[in-house]
C-alpha positions as a printed Julia matrix, in Angstrom:
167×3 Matrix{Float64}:
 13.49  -16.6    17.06
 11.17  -18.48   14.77
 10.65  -17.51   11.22
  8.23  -20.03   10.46
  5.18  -19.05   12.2
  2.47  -17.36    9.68
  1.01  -13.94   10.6
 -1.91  -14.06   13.06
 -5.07  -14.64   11.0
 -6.22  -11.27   11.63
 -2.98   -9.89   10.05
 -2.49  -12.34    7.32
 -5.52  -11.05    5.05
 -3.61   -7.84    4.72
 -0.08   -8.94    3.69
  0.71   -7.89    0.4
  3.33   -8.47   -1.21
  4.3    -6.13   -4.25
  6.59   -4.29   -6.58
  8.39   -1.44   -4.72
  6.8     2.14   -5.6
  8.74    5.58   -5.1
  6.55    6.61   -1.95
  8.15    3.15   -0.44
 11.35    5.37   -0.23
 11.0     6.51    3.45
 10.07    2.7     4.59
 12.98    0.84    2.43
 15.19    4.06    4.3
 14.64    2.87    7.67
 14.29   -0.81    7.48
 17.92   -0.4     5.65
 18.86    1.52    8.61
 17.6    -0.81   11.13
 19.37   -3.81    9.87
 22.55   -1.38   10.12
 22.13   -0.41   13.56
 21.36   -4.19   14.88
 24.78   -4.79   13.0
 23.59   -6.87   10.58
 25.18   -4.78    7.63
 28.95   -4.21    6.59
 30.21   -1.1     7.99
 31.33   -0.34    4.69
 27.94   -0.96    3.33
 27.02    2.27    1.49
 23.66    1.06    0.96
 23.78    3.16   -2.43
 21.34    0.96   -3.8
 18.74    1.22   -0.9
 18.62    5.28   -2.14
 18.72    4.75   -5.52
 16.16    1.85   -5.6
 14.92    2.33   -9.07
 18.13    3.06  -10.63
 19.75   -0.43   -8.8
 16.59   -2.35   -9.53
 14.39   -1.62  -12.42
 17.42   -1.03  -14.75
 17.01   -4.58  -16.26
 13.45   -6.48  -16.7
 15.6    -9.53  -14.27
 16.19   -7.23  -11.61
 13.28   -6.43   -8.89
 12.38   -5.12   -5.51
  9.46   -5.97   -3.58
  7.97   -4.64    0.18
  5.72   -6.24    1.84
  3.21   -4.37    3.26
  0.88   -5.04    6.49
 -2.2    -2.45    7.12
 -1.04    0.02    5.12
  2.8     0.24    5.94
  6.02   -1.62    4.41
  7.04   -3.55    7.2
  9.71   -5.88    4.95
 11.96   -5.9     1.52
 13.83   -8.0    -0.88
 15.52   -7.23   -3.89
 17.26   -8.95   -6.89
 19.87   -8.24   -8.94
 22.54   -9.81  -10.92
 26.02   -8.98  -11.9
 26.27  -12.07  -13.99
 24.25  -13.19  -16.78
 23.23  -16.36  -15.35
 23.79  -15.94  -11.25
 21.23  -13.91   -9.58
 21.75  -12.31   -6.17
 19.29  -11.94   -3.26
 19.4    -8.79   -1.42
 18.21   -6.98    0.93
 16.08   -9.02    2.83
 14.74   -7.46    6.05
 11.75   -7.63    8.27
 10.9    -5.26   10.78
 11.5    -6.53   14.08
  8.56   -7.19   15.95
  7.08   -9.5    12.68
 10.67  -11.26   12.26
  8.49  -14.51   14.35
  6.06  -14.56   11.25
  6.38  -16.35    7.84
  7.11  -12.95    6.39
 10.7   -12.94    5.31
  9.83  -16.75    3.83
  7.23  -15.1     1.88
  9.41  -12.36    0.61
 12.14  -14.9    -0.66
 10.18  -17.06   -2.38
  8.77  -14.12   -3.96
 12.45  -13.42   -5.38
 13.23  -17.38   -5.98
 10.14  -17.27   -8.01
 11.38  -14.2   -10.38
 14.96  -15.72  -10.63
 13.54  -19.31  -12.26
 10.97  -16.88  -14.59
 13.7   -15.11  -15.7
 16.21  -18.1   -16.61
 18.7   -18.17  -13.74
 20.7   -21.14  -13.26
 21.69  -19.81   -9.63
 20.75  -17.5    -6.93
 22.93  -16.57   -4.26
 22.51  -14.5    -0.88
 24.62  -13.58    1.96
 23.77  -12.57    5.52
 25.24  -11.64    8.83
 22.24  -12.74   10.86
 22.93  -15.61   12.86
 20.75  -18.25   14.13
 19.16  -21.16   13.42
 15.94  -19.65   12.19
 17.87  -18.16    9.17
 19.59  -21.9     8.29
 16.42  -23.45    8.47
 14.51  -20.53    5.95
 17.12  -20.89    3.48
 17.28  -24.46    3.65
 13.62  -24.96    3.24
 13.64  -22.79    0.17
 16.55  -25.13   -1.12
 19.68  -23.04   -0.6
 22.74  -24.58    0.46
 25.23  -22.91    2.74
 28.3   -22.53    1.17
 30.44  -21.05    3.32
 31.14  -18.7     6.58
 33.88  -16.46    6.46
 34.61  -13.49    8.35
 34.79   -9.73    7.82
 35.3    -7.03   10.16
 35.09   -9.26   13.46
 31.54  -10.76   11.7
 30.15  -14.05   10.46
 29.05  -13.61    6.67
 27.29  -16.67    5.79
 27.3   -17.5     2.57
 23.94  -19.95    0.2
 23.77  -20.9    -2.82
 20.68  -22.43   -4.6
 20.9   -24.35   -7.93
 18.07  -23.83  -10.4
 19.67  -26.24  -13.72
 16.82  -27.5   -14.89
 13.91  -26.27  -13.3
């Protein structure tokens, strides 16, 4: 799988890429849902946030959640939040299927990479269970590092870090 190919040209016109709204709720739902049933969510993921998106994500002016919408219909999300003053976390991140070969999910993180350096955080870090190369290479191209892989629950969780001192 490739996530470095852009949309088709016929598609690309109507990406949009924008600030989640209640009536996203069903959308957000089921590409949470998705991502749980391909098994790339914890188990013990409660996804509390996913149903409480405004609560998780609009409680602080730093925090955000974007979809990404394609002829009328969220087909991706990102979120982030921060539990520390100066570390932001990326979350969330999930393309439907059938568009995971387009430069969508790239789009969507730099989206959130751009909102952590507005908002003066020195780091940003993310976590996934996906595996495969197309997922290094994403994350390295937007300057994350991979920290670490450790497992949990019989599953790779890698681990990236990106560094924003100065910028």
């Amino acid at each position: 799988m490739s996530l470095t190919q852009p949309p088709s040209p016929e598609t690309d016109t109507d990406l949009i890429i924008r600030s989640y709204r209640i009536e996203d709720q069903p959308a957000v739902s089921r590409l949470y849902t998705d991502g749980l049933l391909s098994g790339q969510i914890a188990p013990n993921d409660t996804g509390a946030d996913v149903d409480n998106v405004l609560e998780a994500y609009f409680d602080h002016d730093r925090h955000h959640f974007w979809v990404c919408e394609l002829e009328g219909g969220v087909v991706g999300m990102i979120g982030v939040g921060s539990d520390e003053r100066d570390t932001a976390e990326i979350r969330r991140l999930r393309v439907e299927p059938r568009l995971q070969d387009t430069d969508i999910a790239q789009q969507l993180a730099e989206t959130a990479v751009g909102h952590c350096k507005k908002h003066g955080f020195l780091k940003v870090r993310l976590d996934t269970r996906y595996k495969g190369d197309a997922v290094f290479e994403l994350f390295s191209r937007l300057g994350f590092k991979h920290n670490r892989t450790k497992t949990l629950n019989e599953k790779d969780l890698h681990e990236f870090y990106l560094d924003l001192y100065g910028e």
